[in-house]
Amino acid sequence: MKFRELSIEGAWEITPVQHGDPRGLFMEWYRFDHLAEAVGHPLRLAQGNLSVSAKDVVRGIHFADVPPGQAKYVTCVRGAVLDVIVDLRVGSPTFGAYEFVRLDDVDRRAVYISEGLGHGFCALSDDATLSYLCSETFNPTAEHSVHPLDPDLGIDWPAGTAAQLSARDAAAPSLAEAIASGLLPDYDECLRHRRSLRDGS
């Protein structure tokens, strides 16, 4: 496995080593110990999710209150998506920045998204299937969205005007509205929470 920290602190791209022969292939797509070494603390596995999306579906930008937040380890097991990680942590040096990682069933990369970061994706194929490992269980009162098409975010989605959104995402506040309402995570609080994970407190 190769780990590459992205330009947004707390986000990582993971590329597995695939072992193939005429029968098929084998790989390790998640390693508890390798991830903990890279990010500085273990990932608590509390919930596993699977999503299936038609081409041009855009999901996100989703995030959770910190603490405890919800870290995610995401990979694409069928088809392809353009995954996006957005820094929504108020006070972060890269606040408002985003980065794309293509996840597909060829290179079989994964992304790790730490607590406080926003996450979304655009399906590049029909039946694009994502598998998520999450550090916390679903808590509807603590999970939020920012509108993925907000011009202030400026995300260049490949679906363009054909983007299909859920009713929840279509009704999500803009980045400016989320800032004004105090909805977004605080960068220093996110750092304190990550230190507590490292320290085991």
PDB file of N, CA and C in Angstrom, residues 4 6 12-14 81-85 99-104 109-111:
ATOM      1  N   ARG A   4      -0.425   8.649   0.238  1.00  0.00           N
ATOM      2  CA  ARG A   4      -0.020   9.985  -0.213  1.00  0.00           C
ATOM      3  C   ARG A   4      -0.925  11.008   0.456  1.00  0.00           C
ATOM      4  N   LEU A   6      -2.729  14.377   0.820  1.00  0.00           N
ATOM      5  CA  LEU A   6      -3.182  15.343  -0.166  1.00  0.00           C
ATOM      6  C   LEU A   6      -2.848  16.758   0.295  1.00  0.00           C
ATOM      7  N   TRP A  12      -5.964  11.694   2.747  1.00  0.00           N
ATOM      8  CA  TRP A  12      -4.947  10.814   2.185  1.00  0.00           C
ATOM      9  C   TRP A  12      -5.512  10.012   1.020  1.00  0.00           C
ATOM     10  N   GLU A  13      -4.658   9.755   0.052  1.00  0.00           N
ATOM     11  CA  GLU A  13      -4.955   8.815  -1.039  1.00  0.00           C
ATOM     12  C   GLU A  13      -4.166   7.538  -0.773  1.00  0.00           C
ATOM     13  N   ILE A  14      -4.839   6.397  -0.914  1.00  0.00           N
ATOM     14  CA  ILE A  14      -4.202   5.111  -0.664  1.00  0.00           C
ATOM     15  C   ILE A  14      -4.277   4.273  -1.939  1.00  0.00           C
ATOM     16  N   VAL A  81     -15.835   6.923  -9.880  1.00  0.00           N
ATOM     17  CA  VAL A  81     -16.331   8.206  -9.396  1.00  0.00           C
ATOM     18  C   VAL A  81     -15.174   9.183  -9.344  1.00  0.00           C
ATOM     19  N   LEU A  82     -15.511  10.457  -9.373  1.00  0.00           N
ATOM     20  CA  LEU A  82     -14.543  11.501  -9.055  1.00  0.00           C
ATOM     21  C   LEU A  82     -14.868  11.952  -7.643  1.00  0.00           C
ATOM     22  N   ASP A  83     -14.025  11.553  -6.708  1.00  0.00           N
ATOM     23  CA  ASP A  83     -14.236  11.839  -5.298  1.00  0.00           C
ATOM     24  C   ASP A  83     -13.679  13.221  -4.982  1.00  0.00           C
ATOM     25  N   VAL A  84     -14.377  13.960  -4.137  1.00  0.00           N
ATOM     26  CA  VAL A  84     -13.910  15.300  -3.780  1.00  0.00           C
ATOM     27  C   VAL A  84     -13.874  15.448  -2.269  1.00  0.00           C
ATOM     28  N   ILE A  85     -12.783  16.026  -1.783  1.00  0.00           N
ATOM     29  CA  ILE A  85     -12.602  16.334  -0.371  1.00  0.00           C
ATOM     30  C   ILE A  85     -12.506  17.847  -0.255  1.00  0.00           C
ATOM     31  N   GLU A  99      -9.991  19.021  -3.291  1.00  0.00           N
ATOM     32  CA  GLU A  99      -9.108  18.195  -4.116  1.00  0.00           C
ATOM     33  C   GLU A  99      -9.886  16.988  -4.617  1.00  0.00           C
ATOM     34  N   PHE A 100      -9.638  16.631  -5.883  1.00  0.00           N
ATOM     35  CA  PHE A 100     -10.260  15.468  -6.513  1.00  0.00           C
ATOM     36  C   PHE A 100      -9.330  14.258  -6.450  1.00  0.00           C
ATOM     37  N   VAL A 101      -9.915  13.073  -6.291  1.00  0.00           N
ATOM     38  CA  VAL A 101      -9.219  11.807  -6.477  1.00  0.00           C
ATOM     39  C   VAL A 101     -10.162  10.887  -7.252  1.00  0.00           C
ATOM     40  N   ARG A 102      -9.684  10.339  -8.360  1.00  0.00           N
ATOM     41  CA  ARG A 102     -10.496   9.373  -9.093  1.00  0.00           C
ATOM     42  C   ARG A 102     -10.424   8.023  -8.385  1.00  0.00           C
ATOM     43  N   LEU A 103     -11.588   7.481  -8.067  1.00  0.00           N
ATOM     44  CA  LEU A 103     -11.696   6.143  -7.485  1.00  0.00           C
ATOM     45  C   LEU A 103     -12.401   5.252  -8.492  1.00  0.00           C
ATOM     46  N   ASP A 104     -11.816   4.088  -8.780  1.00  0.00           N
ATOM     47  CA  ASP A 104     -12.430   3.210  -9.771  1.00  0.00           C
ATOM     48  C   ASP A 104     -12.056   1.762  -9.502  1.00  0.00           C
ATOM     49  N   ARG A 109      -7.949   2.639  -5.915  1.00  0.00           N
ATOM     50  CA  ARG A 109      -7.487   3.524  -4.853  1.00  0.00           C
ATOM     51  C   ARG A 109      -8.581   3.717  -3.804  1.00  0.00           C
ATOM     52  N   ALA A 110      -8.168   4.224  -2.660  1.00  0.00           N
ATOM     53  CA  ALA A 110      -9.080   4.622  -1.599  1.00  0.00           C
ATOM     54  C   ALA A 110      -8.686   6.012  -1.127  1.00  0.00           C
ATOM     55  N   VAL A 111      -9.581   6.663  -0.400  1.00  0.00           N
ATOM     56  CA  VAL A 111      -9.250   7.917   0.268  1.00  0.00           C
ATOM     57  C   VAL A 111      -9.601   7.792   1.740  1.00  0.00           C
TER      58      VAL A 111
END
